[in-house]
Amino acid sequence: MAECGRVDSNTSSHTMDKSITLPPDEIFRNMENAKRFAIDIGGSLTKLAYYSTVQHKVAKVRSFDHSTKEAAGDKLYEISVQEEVTARLHFIKFENAYIETCLDFIKDHLVNTETKVIKATGGGAHKFKELIERKLGLKVDKEDEMTCLIKGCNFVLKNIPHEAFVYAKHADSEFRFQTTNPDIFPYLLVNIGSGVSIVKVESEDKFERIGGSSIGGGTFWGLGALLTKTKRFDELLQLASKGQHSSVDMLVKDIYGGSYACLGLTGDLIASSFGKSATADKEFSNEDMAKSLLHMISNDIGQLACLYAKLHNLSRVYFGGFFIRGHPVTMHTITYSINFFTKGEVQALFLRHEGYLGAIGAFLKGAEEDNPNQYSWGENYAGSSGLMSVSPDMNPMQRARSGTFDMLEMDRLDRQLVNLPLLQDPSSYIPDTVDLTEDAQAREYWLSCFEEALDGVVKRAVASQPDIPEAAERAEKFRQKYLHKLQTLRHQPFAYGSLTVRSLLDTREHCLNEFNFPDPYSKIKERENDIALKYYEKAVKSLEELSWEDRQFALVRGVLAGNVFDWGAKAVSEVLESNPEFGFEEAKRRLEDRPWLVDSFDQWLERLKGPPHRCALFFVDNSGVDIILGVMPFVRELLSRGTEVVLASNSGPALNDVTNSELQILTERIAAMDPVIDSALREDRLTLVQDGSSSPCLDLSRLDKVLAMLVRERQTDLVIIEGMGRAIHTNYYAMLSCESLKMAVIKNSWLADRLGGKLFSVVFKYEVPAGKPH
Amino acid sequence: MAECGRVDSNTSSHTMDKSITLPPDEIFRNMENAKRFAIDIGGSLTKLAYYSTVQHKVAKVRSFDHSTKEAAGDKLYEISVQEEVTARLHFIKFENAYIETCLDFIKDHLVNTETKVIKATGGGAHKFKELIERKLGLKVDKEDEMTCLIKGCNFVLKNIPHEAFVYAKHADSEFRFQTTNPDIFPYLLVNIGSGVSIVKVESEDKFERIGGSSIGGGTFWGLGALLTKTKRFDELLQLASKGQHSSVDMLVKDIYGGSYACLGLTGDLIASSFGKSATADKEFSNEDMAKSLLHMISNDIGQLACLYAKLHNLSRVYFGGFFIRGHPVTMHTITYSINFFTKGEVQALFLRHEGYLGAIGAFLKGAEEDNPNQYSWGENYAGSSGLMSVSPDMNPMQRARSGTFDMLEMDRLDRQLVNLPLLQDPSSYIPDTVDLTEDAQAREYWLSCFEEALDGVVKRAVASQPDIPEAAERAEKFRQKYLHKLQTLRHQPFAYGSLTVRSLLDTREHCLNEFNFPDPYSKIKERENDIALKYYEKAVKSLEELSWEDRQFALVRGVLAGNVFDWGAKAVSEVLESNPEFGFEEAKRRLEDRPWLVDSFDQWLERLKGPPHRCALFFVDNSGVDIILGVMPFVRELLSRGTEVVLASNSGPALNDVTNSELQILTERIAAMDPVIDSALREDRLTLVQDGSSSPCLDLSRLDKVLAMLVRERQTDLVIIEGMGRAIHTNYYAMLSCESLKMAVIKNSWLADRLGGKLFSVVFKYEVPAGKPH
């Protein structure tokens, strides 16, 4: 059942607590254009949701109109920074004590809205109805709590990767995040508020409360208060985390002197909660009683959840509600209980944003005409506070910083993201190769690596906006923000799901965007592209002079050498900084000789002697030499063999990766020089598509829907993934249902070490799925 | 899990409490010959089991050896009272405080035993091990608790009719007893001791603990003690029965202002146990907290039980353990919870002897070489104290009488009892026509009726033993005992299961036997038999002179008129007392004229025009005129038609019912006069069998196994049941799978009124099961 409907009576102290160090406008961001509000008021926390628009700068490239010849000069294309308005969902969680002050702030900043109503849910909604209506001048429109909860749950499960996690107290990483299975239904939601509601969710609109229990968070709080005279919920949990339940509980060994082996009961099993307190003539400590109570309630809920899961044949069980609210001690006891009762058959899953479910659901109810479910949404790592930001168990520094406010921001993406249809098993696909949450050594390296690279990033960001005076100031803010994120992640690597090189890169992109550095590499990319284009015809010509077999090897070497040109990797970006003229031939020389670290070139060559592929999907990487002198000749050869090619590039900028807009222009220029590319373009045998991402890495479970459609229509039978970000940091272990080729040069010495290679070692991984002939 | 393993520390006060008014030798009966002991020591109660032999008098009839002609005189047969040794199981339950005194008493009276060990189970067994070994000089042999519990449960379910009951607080009768289904497996046993064990029992030897919970009786006790400072379990229950849980619990309406209709939750449903106690700034009463706690625990156990029952597809769920122990308030809350969670699909069943299960099981473990499971056992109503005899809710008079000792006695029957194979649906068969537990008016009548008849019974008992001087004294003891039983039943009609005319009759027989009046009617029966035999030939001759159709009617009238001769019915026994010469013709005149109250004679006559029955099973009733002049000519006609006949009569004496031994002699005498009977006997077309009972009524689910075998072998297609006790008080509604004939004369004016007839109204009920041709 619902969160606790009771609300502390002393809500009259409305001044914001001293612990809030963030200014209100950093909490209630983009309030000016906010519309559609929803509020979920629980027993102690208020969750506010609103939809707003964000105006931010984006870098656009545009081909010069060559017919008019105006201002062409030596420029390849025009780069302009434009203002773009995108949609963002804001969710803010704060203690009920701040509600009046928060409402005042919202009222003052609510200037451009035509909103007339606020959707409300939660047990406390009707208590604050009058206050909200008076302060905001909005009509409070109550929404059914359970419907909101389920709607919110479906939304986060579908839109936030790593939303769900398993909690394992004694593991290397306490949090083991789950990959998002696009097919989220059916599942069981166990919502532990004051009481417990057990809900079976079968589809977006179909759910049923199949069970419940009156022994929930309110029981822990209520009985705990009576037993210990401690009235605060969090304090009770603190007490519990310090107690010894065995002094209060009767254990199996207290009765039998040991285990009760023939029934499979170990001696330490609790036979009777509070079983010692009736007859022992002594005082029990508050800590011990609180611990016993916590065990009693968690075990009970765990058992009920298991039984309902078994009875309804459900394997995914999510736990939410204020009893959970990220408290490690409750997650641990619930998890322990589930493991005990199901012998590992059912996993207890928790949600990073479980506290927001009601507010999200209420918001979605009110926003149905905007069809929010028709878009994909992405968590904005720059704006969201991350898991446990307000947990009492959090490190004090972090807590002092965020106070008791917790934020979640979701950006509406321009497109719907779906799975690559060629994944062998979408439900077990994990994009990332190394989970830094679990690998402490790797985490330490990469956090330091990103910290050390920060100066360079800031410098480049400022350099990318030479005409804008306050760019340096913004860049400094970016530095602070990203540095703070890195510090947070050092203490709480689980803050945004599994920590990975990809998430570190993406967070940096989000932060850069946040401070209006939409594309710091735009100018560098332009210069490189310009130089490389000049060499294209020569490169193609020299390849054509080679024998067929030599050419195949040279084409692969070309892609690999081109991939050495990468501003994203530490070793290379240093070389590039110091010597911008670093040439393609130099790169080839630096390449490891065969046999490479991973080398299936012979198999690839053998395959090429066979019939041509129907269609190849090529995920490209960097601008400049990479795309123009490495990838394009390779693509040209595929086209010549009769293979159709789909070139997938990023939708938005990330480092020096070539974006789809840039690639459009580059391909046109190449087509003008090369009749093979030209005819392929015209005949749709060469197609350029966006991948839907703005990351240097690649998540094959979140790709542009158009790309997925095309891949299916063209009966794609070869997937090529290029570059360290896409083929090593991610997808190294990805299993595809067709042939695949992963090509990358290792440009990071730590990673080279890890993989048993050295700097500029080559990964050339050609794979054929089991059961398919070569 | 197990009963509470903790034991009050002040067990040093060993003098028996003042509340014990029964002398120890009335509690520990037949201790002299006791062998095989078992003890189950729980948290507060000790249960002792032992097997002993009882020497008591039985009446034997023996045909005179007519060849020697010695002492024949005018005597039909010889009646002798002999000593017989039968086996009896004794179970005694008392508070742990008495354990030392009880052991002392046992030691002093344990004279004729060769027993070396005592089987022990229960949490407290090892605490008292040393004491038991020292006091009794027996080696304590520990038995597994759960195995004992299940063994005991199987035993009582199989051997004690009305063992299980449904508790319905607000019904006319709180206790609704279940008929014994011979197929007791599979079932779920929920044992609520300190914790809860949920056990699936699939067969005599196969059970599995499929679940459990630490929230059990110990939790109620422990948390209750902490919250209310009340240390005694029973006091806590008393508090709970007076409390209002809604002042402590958060109800659905406290959160939503009413019901949460779309989820199907009513406003009064508990949303959160103790949900109000965290935030309300007030003191809660001990009563309210205890009530809330009781609800919390009962509901939780109820839900778990339901889920396990559903998951394992079990429809019978029995509850036991010290949390239940007959406390109405806990039975009510558990029942309420089960009804709530299963919407009536699963019934909560309780056991009259649940407190004894462990002791019974431990005893059976130790007695396996005696094969106790190969016999049938019967509860001895004279020796057993009955349900709730020591309950705190019991009326004070009753409690003062029995103190805190509770007894169960089981007699080993000479034979195994089984279902009549011709019952249409054994699982729904209920022998008794009226349940006096539910019908208050009928109960009042019959209790008074039996009370008023008691003087006559005492008189007749004394008269039956003219040569024994202390007979009057014993008869007086019998009167006191039976009177006390009747008084108990007036206050606790549920004491031995459903109260019925049959159970009142059986209790009287048990009490008579207890005081060595094995057959008070033996002399009366002999005289009547003697007189009736003299008329046999004349009666047969006059019947033979009638036309076929007239004869069929006269035969039925003969059975009915014979059945008027009945010492069991008030109206008739008065007439018989005043005029022993009351004749057969007089009886015929008194009979109601046709159409009778229930009259299917025309159908019966029609049936007789058809082919003969293969075999008729005839349950006979009284001695004398009834059997000799009524039944025998009827049987003779059946035999003449070519129908085999099985005559089933009582194994032991009850009122003036003809016993099997008597019937053997009578039939021989008739055979000597009648060649039809003679040849049928010799050719085994007429067979005499015992029914296994010593009751004036008839329970078709507990019949001698030999009878059942014979019925099956002979392909019996007609069952005839005669007399008020067998065809009206019992079996009036019994559905058989073959044709049946129920014949009786109503010899009780109250019952006649009830049935809409008058004194000597006739029931002639001929039934053909649906789907069978007449």
PDB file of N, CA and C in Angstrom, chain A residues 272-275 277-279, chain B residues 3-4 6 8 43-45 95 192-195 215-226 228-241 290-291 293-294 297-298 301 320-331 333-334 354 392-393:
ATOM      1  N   SER A 272      12.090 -17.659  16.016  1.00  0.00           N
ATOM      2  CA  SER A 272      10.985 -16.824  16.486  1.00  0.00           C
ATOM      3  C   SER A 272      11.479 -15.405  16.713  1.00  0.00           C
ATOM      4  N   SER A 273      10.960 -14.481  15.926  1.00  0.00           N
ATOM      5  CA  SER A 273      11.323 -13.080  16.101  1.00  0.00           C
ATOM      6  C   SER A 273      10.828 -12.608  17.475  1.00  0.00           C
ATOM      7  N   PHE A 274      11.686 -11.969  18.193  1.00  0.00           N
ATOM      8  CA  PHE A 274      11.391 -11.500  19.549  1.00  0.00           C
ATOM      9  C   PHE A 274      11.073 -12.658  20.507  1.00  0.00           C
ATOM     10  N   GLY A 275      11.474 -13.855  20.111  1.00  0.00           N
ATOM     11  CA  GLY A 275      11.152 -15.038  20.903  1.00  0.00           C
ATOM     12  C   GLY A 275      11.820 -15.067  22.263  1.00  0.00           C
ATOM     13  N   SER A 277      12.228 -12.283  24.146  1.00  0.00           N
ATOM     14  CA  SER A 277      11.903 -11.117  24.968  1.00  0.00           C
ATOM     15  C   SER A 277      10.745 -11.348  25.930  1.00  0.00           C
ATOM     16  N   ALA A 278      10.023 -12.458  25.763  1.00  0.00           N
ATOM     17  CA  ALA A 278       8.910 -12.695  26.685  1.00  0.00           C
ATOM     18  C   ALA A 278       9.411 -13.229  28.018  1.00  0.00           C
ATOM     19  N   THR A 279      10.416 -14.062  27.961  1.00  0.00           N
ATOM     20  CA  THR A 279      10.762 -14.804  29.155  1.00  0.00           C
ATOM     21  C   THR A 279      12.062 -14.336  29.805  1.00  0.00           C
TER      22      THR A 279
ATOM     23  N   GLU B   3       7.261 -25.648  19.634  1.00  0.00           N
ATOM     24  CA  GLU B   3       6.746 -24.806  20.709  1.00  0.00           C
ATOM     25  C   GLU B   3       7.901 -24.070  21.346  1.00  0.00           C
ATOM     26  N   CYS B   4       7.547 -23.060  22.069  1.00  0.00           N
ATOM     27  CA  CYS B   4       8.561 -22.243  22.718  1.00  0.00           C
ATOM     28  C   CYS B   4       9.479 -23.112  23.562  1.00  0.00           C
ATOM     29  N   ARG B   6      11.617 -22.112  25.684  1.00  0.00           N
ATOM     30  CA  ARG B   6      11.980 -21.537  26.986  1.00  0.00           C
ATOM     31  C   ARG B   6      10.978 -21.981  28.030  1.00  0.00           C
ATOM     32  N   ASP B   8       9.588 -21.356  32.058  1.00  0.00           N
ATOM     33  CA  ASP B   8       9.629 -20.445  33.210  1.00  0.00           C
ATOM     34  C   ASP B   8      10.683 -20.922  34.198  1.00  0.00           C
ATOM     35  N   GLY B  43       6.807 -25.132  25.878  1.00  0.00           N
ATOM     36  CA  GLY B  43       7.213 -23.949  26.615  1.00  0.00           C
ATOM     37  C   GLY B  43       6.502 -23.820  27.942  1.00  0.00           C
ATOM     38  N   SER B  44       5.259 -24.245  27.989  1.00  0.00           N
ATOM     39  CA  SER B  44       4.539 -24.098  29.250  1.00  0.00           C
ATOM     40  C   SER B  44       3.738 -25.347  29.606  1.00  0.00           C
ATOM     41  N   LEU B  45       3.507 -26.202  28.644  1.00  0.00           N
ATOM     42  CA  LEU B  45       2.705 -27.391  28.923  1.00  0.00           C
ATOM     43  C   LEU B  45       3.494 -28.672  28.698  1.00  0.00           C
ATOM     44  N   GLU B  95       0.345 -28.204  33.206  1.00  0.00           N
ATOM     45  CA  GLU B  95       1.329 -27.127  33.158  1.00  0.00           C
ATOM     46  C   GLU B  95       2.688 -27.621  33.654  1.00  0.00           C
ATOM     47  N   ILE B 192       1.984 -23.432  14.714  1.00  0.00           N
ATOM     48  CA  ILE B 192       2.374 -22.125  15.227  1.00  0.00           C
ATOM     49  C   ILE B 192       2.840 -22.267  16.662  1.00  0.00           C
ATOM     50  N   GLY B 193       4.135 -22.498  16.804  1.00  0.00           N
ATOM     51  CA  GLY B 193       4.735 -22.494  18.132  1.00  0.00           C
ATOM     52  C   GLY B 193       5.345 -21.131  18.341  1.00  0.00           C
ATOM     53  N   SER B 194       6.573 -21.107  18.812  1.00  0.00           N
ATOM     54  CA  SER B 194       7.268 -19.831  18.928  1.00  0.00           C
ATOM     55  C   SER B 194       7.369 -19.202  17.552  1.00  0.00           C
ATOM     56  N   GLY B 195       7.777 -20.019  16.588  1.00  0.00           N
ATOM     57  CA  GLY B 195       7.740 -19.609  15.193  1.00  0.00           C
ATOM     58  C   GLY B 195       6.693 -20.450  14.482  1.00  0.00           C
ATOM     59  N   ILE B 215       7.625 -15.191  12.510  1.00  0.00           N
ATOM     60  CA  ILE B 215       6.579 -14.399  13.179  1.00  0.00           C
ATOM     61  C   ILE B 215       5.513 -15.362  13.673  1.00  0.00           C
ATOM     62  N   GLY B 216       5.623 -15.763  14.917  1.00  0.00           N
ATOM     63  CA  GLY B 216       4.706 -16.759  15.444  1.00  0.00           C
ATOM     64  C   GLY B 216       4.261 -16.428  16.852  1.00  0.00           C
ATOM     65  N   GLY B 217       3.951 -17.479  17.606  1.00  0.00           N
ATOM     66  CA  GLY B 217       3.474 -17.290  18.966  1.00  0.00           C
ATOM     67  C   GLY B 217       4.503 -16.600  19.846  1.00  0.00           C
ATOM     68  N   GLY B 218       5.786 -16.920  19.611  1.00  0.00           N
ATOM     69  CA  GLY B 218       6.850 -16.292  20.398  1.00  0.00           C
ATOM     70  C   GLY B 218       6.934 -14.804  20.116  1.00  0.00           C
ATOM     71  N   THR B 219       6.580 -14.425  18.910  1.00  0.00           N
ATOM     72  CA  THR B 219       6.606 -13.020  18.548  1.00  0.00           C
ATOM     73  C   THR B 219       5.468 -12.275  19.236  1.00  0.00           C
ATOM     74  N   PHE B 220       4.307 -12.919  19.267  1.00  0.00           N
ATOM     75  CA  PHE B 220       3.175 -12.318  19.982  1.00  0.00           C
ATOM     76  C   PHE B 220       3.526 -12.145  21.445  1.00  0.00           C
ATOM     77  N   TRP B 221       4.100 -13.199  21.984  1.00  0.00           N
ATOM     78  CA  TRP B 221       4.440 -13.202  23.394  1.00  0.00           C
ATOM     79  C   TRP B 221       5.552 -12.179  23.675  1.00  0.00           C
ATOM     80  N   GLY B 222       6.616 -12.252  22.849  1.00  0.00           N
ATOM     81  CA  GLY B 222       7.790 -11.414  23.077  1.00  0.00           C
ATOM     82  C   GLY B 222       7.508  -9.943  22.852  1.00  0.00           C
ATOM     83  N   LEU B 223       6.944  -9.622  21.706  1.00  0.00           N
ATOM     84  CA  LEU B 223       6.635  -8.221  21.437  1.00  0.00           C
ATOM     85  C   LEU B 223       5.547  -7.733  22.393  1.00  0.00           C
ATOM     86  N   GLY B 224       4.586  -8.624  22.653  1.00  0.00           N
ATOM     87  CA  GLY B 224       3.516  -8.264  23.583  1.00  0.00           C
ATOM     88  C   GLY B 224       4.063  -7.918  24.961  1.00  0.00           C
ATOM     89  N   ALA B 225       5.019  -8.714  25.419  1.00  0.00           N
ATOM     90  CA  ALA B 225       5.616  -8.465  26.730  1.00  0.00           C
ATOM     91  C   ALA B 225       6.357  -7.129  26.735  1.00  0.00           C
ATOM     92  N   LEU B 226       7.097  -6.854  25.652  1.00  0.00           N
ATOM     93  CA  LEU B 226       7.843  -5.593  25.588  1.00  0.00           C
ATOM     94  C   LEU B 226       6.897  -4.391  25.545  1.00  0.00           C
ATOM     95  N   THR B 228       3.563  -4.241  26.478  1.00  0.00           N
ATOM     96  CA  THR B 228       2.545  -4.080  27.529  1.00  0.00           C
ATOM     97  C   THR B 228       3.075  -4.390  28.921  1.00  0.00           C
ATOM     98  N   LYS B 229       4.300  -4.872  29.002  1.00  0.00           N
ATOM     99  CA  LYS B 229       4.875  -5.292  30.299  1.00  0.00           C
ATOM    100  C   LYS B 229       4.074  -6.445  30.920  1.00  0.00           C
ATOM    101  N   THR B 230       3.236  -7.092  30.110  1.00  0.00           N
ATOM    102  CA  THR B 230       2.497  -8.257  30.587  1.00  0.00           C
ATOM    103  C   THR B 230       3.273  -9.492  30.167  1.00  0.00           C
ATOM    104  N   LYS B 231       3.689 -10.274  31.125  1.00  0.00           N
ATOM    105  CA  LYS B 231       4.593 -11.376  30.800  1.00  0.00           C
ATOM    106  C   LYS B 231       3.878 -12.679  30.492  1.00  0.00           C
ATOM    107  N   ARG B 232       2.598 -12.758  30.860  1.00  0.00           N
ATOM    108  CA  ARG B 232       1.910 -14.040  30.686  1.00  0.00           C
ATOM    109  C   ARG B 232       1.168 -14.104  29.354  1.00  0.00           C
ATOM    110  N   PHE B 233       1.365 -15.215  28.664  1.00  0.00           N
ATOM    111  CA  PHE B 233       0.787 -15.390  27.332  1.00  0.00           C
ATOM    112  C   PHE B 233      -0.738 -15.275  27.360  1.00  0.00           C
ATOM    113  N   ASP B 234      -1.349 -15.981  28.303  1.00  0.00           N
ATOM    114  CA  ASP B 234      -2.810 -15.967  28.365  1.00  0.00           C
ATOM    115  C   ASP B 234      -3.354 -14.579  28.680  1.00  0.00           C
ATOM    116  N   GLU B 235      -2.629 -13.858  29.524  1.00  0.00           N
ATOM    117  CA  GLU B 235      -3.062 -12.491  29.840  1.00  0.00           C
ATOM    118  C   GLU B 235      -2.992 -11.594  28.613  1.00  0.00           C
ATOM    119  N   LEU B 236      -1.957 -11.825  27.818  1.00  0.00           N
ATOM    120  CA  LEU B 236      -1.832 -11.042  26.586  1.00  0.00           C
ATOM    121  C   LEU B 236      -3.025 -11.288  25.667  1.00  0.00           C
ATOM    122  N   LEU B 237      -3.440 -12.551  25.593  1.00  0.00           N
ATOM    123  CA  LEU B 237      -4.608 -12.860  24.768  1.00  0.00           C
ATOM    124  C   LEU B 237      -5.865 -12.228  25.348  1.00  0.00           C
ATOM    125  N   GLN B 238      -5.947 -12.226  26.678  1.00  0.00           N
ATOM    126  CA  GLN B 238      -7.083 -11.573  27.336  1.00  0.00           C
ATOM    127  C   GLN B 238      -7.111 -10.090  26.980  1.00  0.00           C
ATOM    128  N   LEU B 239      -5.938  -9.452  27.060  1.00  0.00           N
ATOM    129  CA  LEU B 239      -5.836  -8.037  26.694  1.00  0.00           C
ATOM    130  C   LEU B 239      -6.313  -7.847  25.260  1.00  0.00           C
ATOM    131  N   ALA B 240      -5.784  -8.707  24.380  1.00  0.00           N
ATOM    132  CA  ALA B 240      -6.095  -8.573  22.959  1.00  0.00           C
ATOM    133  C   ALA B 240      -7.596  -8.667  22.706  1.00  0.00           C
ATOM    134  N   SER B 241      -8.258  -9.547  23.462  1.00  0.00           N
ATOM    135  CA  SER B 241      -9.674  -9.745  23.200  1.00  0.00           C
ATOM    136  C   SER B 241     -10.501  -8.513  23.608  1.00  0.00           C
ATOM    137  N   ALA B 290      -2.074  -5.013  22.088  1.00  0.00           N
ATOM    138  CA  ALA B 290      -2.121  -6.484  22.037  1.00  0.00           C
ATOM    139  C   ALA B 290      -3.024  -6.946  20.903  1.00  0.00           C
ATOM    140  N   LYS B 291      -4.132  -6.242  20.720  1.00  0.00           N
ATOM    141  CA  LYS B 291      -5.068  -6.615  19.660  1.00  0.00           C
ATOM    142  C   LYS B 291      -4.418  -6.415  18.289  1.00  0.00           C
ATOM    143  N   LEU B 293      -1.290  -6.421  17.573  1.00  0.00           N
ATOM    144  CA  LEU B 293      -0.246  -7.437  17.430  1.00  0.00           C
ATOM    145  C   LEU B 293      -0.852  -8.782  17.016  1.00  0.00           C
ATOM    146  N   LEU B 294      -1.947  -9.114  17.670  1.00  0.00           N
ATOM    147  CA  LEU B 294      -2.608 -10.382  17.359  1.00  0.00           C
ATOM    148  C   LEU B 294      -3.088 -10.408  15.914  1.00  0.00           C
ATOM    149  N   ILE B 297      -0.034 -10.706  13.461  1.00  0.00           N
ATOM    150  CA  ILE B 297       0.562 -12.043  13.382  1.00  0.00           C
ATOM    151  C   ILE B 297      -0.388 -13.040  12.746  1.00  0.00           C
ATOM    152  N   SER B 298      -1.645 -12.983  13.130  1.00  0.00           N
ATOM    153  CA  SER B 298      -2.618 -13.936  12.580  1.00  0.00           C
ATOM    154  C   SER B 298      -2.796 -13.724  11.081  1.00  0.00           C
ATOM    155  N   ILE B 301       0.290 -15.069   9.208  1.00  0.00           N
ATOM    156  CA  ILE B 301       0.311 -16.531   9.141  1.00  0.00           C
ATOM    157  C   ILE B 301      -0.771 -17.013   8.185  1.00  0.00           C
ATOM    158  N   GLY B 320      -2.092 -25.734  14.159  1.00  0.00           N
ATOM    159  CA  GLY B 320      -1.836 -26.239  15.496  1.00  0.00           C
ATOM    160  C   GLY B 320      -0.733 -25.445  16.160  1.00  0.00           C
ATOM    161  N   GLY B 321      -0.323 -25.873  17.343  1.00  0.00           N
ATOM    162  CA  GLY B 321       0.743 -25.195  18.063  1.00  0.00           C
ATOM    163  C   GLY B 321       0.208 -24.353  19.204  1.00  0.00           C
ATOM    164  N   PHE B 322       1.115 -23.903  20.062  1.00  0.00           N
ATOM    165  CA  PHE B 322       0.643 -23.277  21.302  1.00  0.00           C
ATOM    166  C   PHE B 322      -0.024 -21.930  21.100  1.00  0.00           C
ATOM    167  N   PHE B 323       0.210 -21.307  19.938  1.00  0.00           N
ATOM    168  CA  PHE B 323      -0.456 -20.034  19.664  1.00  0.00           C
ATOM    169  C   PHE B 323      -1.963 -20.259  19.489  1.00  0.00           C
ATOM    170  N   ILE B 324      -2.323 -21.418  18.972  1.00  0.00           N
ATOM    171  CA  ILE B 324      -3.732 -21.768  18.760  1.00  0.00           C
ATOM    172  C   ILE B 324      -4.315 -22.310  20.067  1.00  0.00           C
ATOM    173  N   ARG B 325      -3.843 -23.452  20.462  1.00  0.00           N
ATOM    174  CA  ARG B 325      -4.244 -24.134  21.702  1.00  0.00           C
ATOM    175  C   ARG B 325      -5.687 -23.813  22.141  1.00  0.00           C
ATOM    176  N   GLY B 326      -6.593 -23.842  21.176  1.00  0.00           N
ATOM    177  CA  GLY B 326      -8.000 -23.661  21.506  1.00  0.00           C
ATOM    178  C   GLY B 326      -8.404 -22.259  21.908  1.00  0.00           C
ATOM    179  N   HIS B 327      -7.496 -21.277  21.795  1.00  0.00           N
ATOM    180  CA  HIS B 327      -7.892 -19.921  22.152  1.00  0.00           C
ATOM    181  C   HIS B 327      -8.846 -19.367  21.101  1.00  0.00           C
ATOM    182  N   PRO B 328     -10.074 -19.073  21.486  1.00  0.00           N
ATOM    183  CA  PRO B 328     -11.034 -18.585  20.480  1.00  0.00           C
ATOM    184  C   PRO B 328     -10.518 -17.336  19.752  1.00  0.00           C
ATOM    185  N   VAL B 329      -9.848 -16.451  20.452  1.00  0.00           N
ATOM    186  CA  VAL B 329      -9.456 -15.202  19.812  1.00  0.00           C
ATOM    187  C   VAL B 329      -8.410 -15.443  18.719  1.00  0.00           C
ATOM    188  N   THR B 330      -7.526 -16.394  18.934  1.00  0.00           N
ATOM    189  CA  THR B 330      -6.551 -16.662  17.873  1.00  0.00           C
ATOM    190  C   THR B 330      -7.179 -17.473  16.742  1.00  0.00           C
ATOM    191  N   MET B 331      -8.062 -18.409  17.112  1.00  0.00           N
ATOM    192  CA  MET B 331      -8.726 -19.165  16.046  1.00  0.00           C
ATOM    193  C   MET B 331      -9.563 -18.222  15.188  1.00  0.00           C
ATOM    194  N   THR B 333      -9.046 -14.953  14.601  1.00  0.00           N
ATOM    195  CA  THR B 333      -8.252 -14.076  13.738  1.00  0.00           C
ATOM    196  C   THR B 333      -7.619 -14.868  12.597  1.00  0.00           C
ATOM    197  N   ILE B 334      -7.172 -16.082  12.889  1.00  0.00           N
ATOM    198  CA  ILE B 334      -6.600 -16.921  11.823  1.00  0.00           C
ATOM    199  C   ILE B 334      -7.667 -17.231  10.769  1.00  0.00           C
ATOM    200  N   GLU B 354      -5.001 -30.863  19.164  1.00  0.00           N
ATOM    201  CA  GLU B 354      -3.725 -30.426  18.584  1.00  0.00           C
ATOM    202  C   GLU B 354      -2.616 -30.383  19.626  1.00  0.00           C
ATOM    203  N   PRO B 392      -8.859 -20.833  29.317  1.00  0.00           N
ATOM    204  CA  PRO B 392      -9.201 -19.744  30.229  1.00  0.00           C
ATOM    205  C   PRO B 392     -10.598 -19.208  29.948  1.00  0.00           C
ATOM    206  N   ASP B 393     -11.114 -19.505  28.767  1.00  0.00           N
ATOM    207  CA  ASP B 393     -12.435 -18.988  28.419  1.00  0.00           C
ATOM    208  C   ASP B 393     -13.550 -19.912  28.918  1.00  0.00           C
TER     209      ASP B 393
END
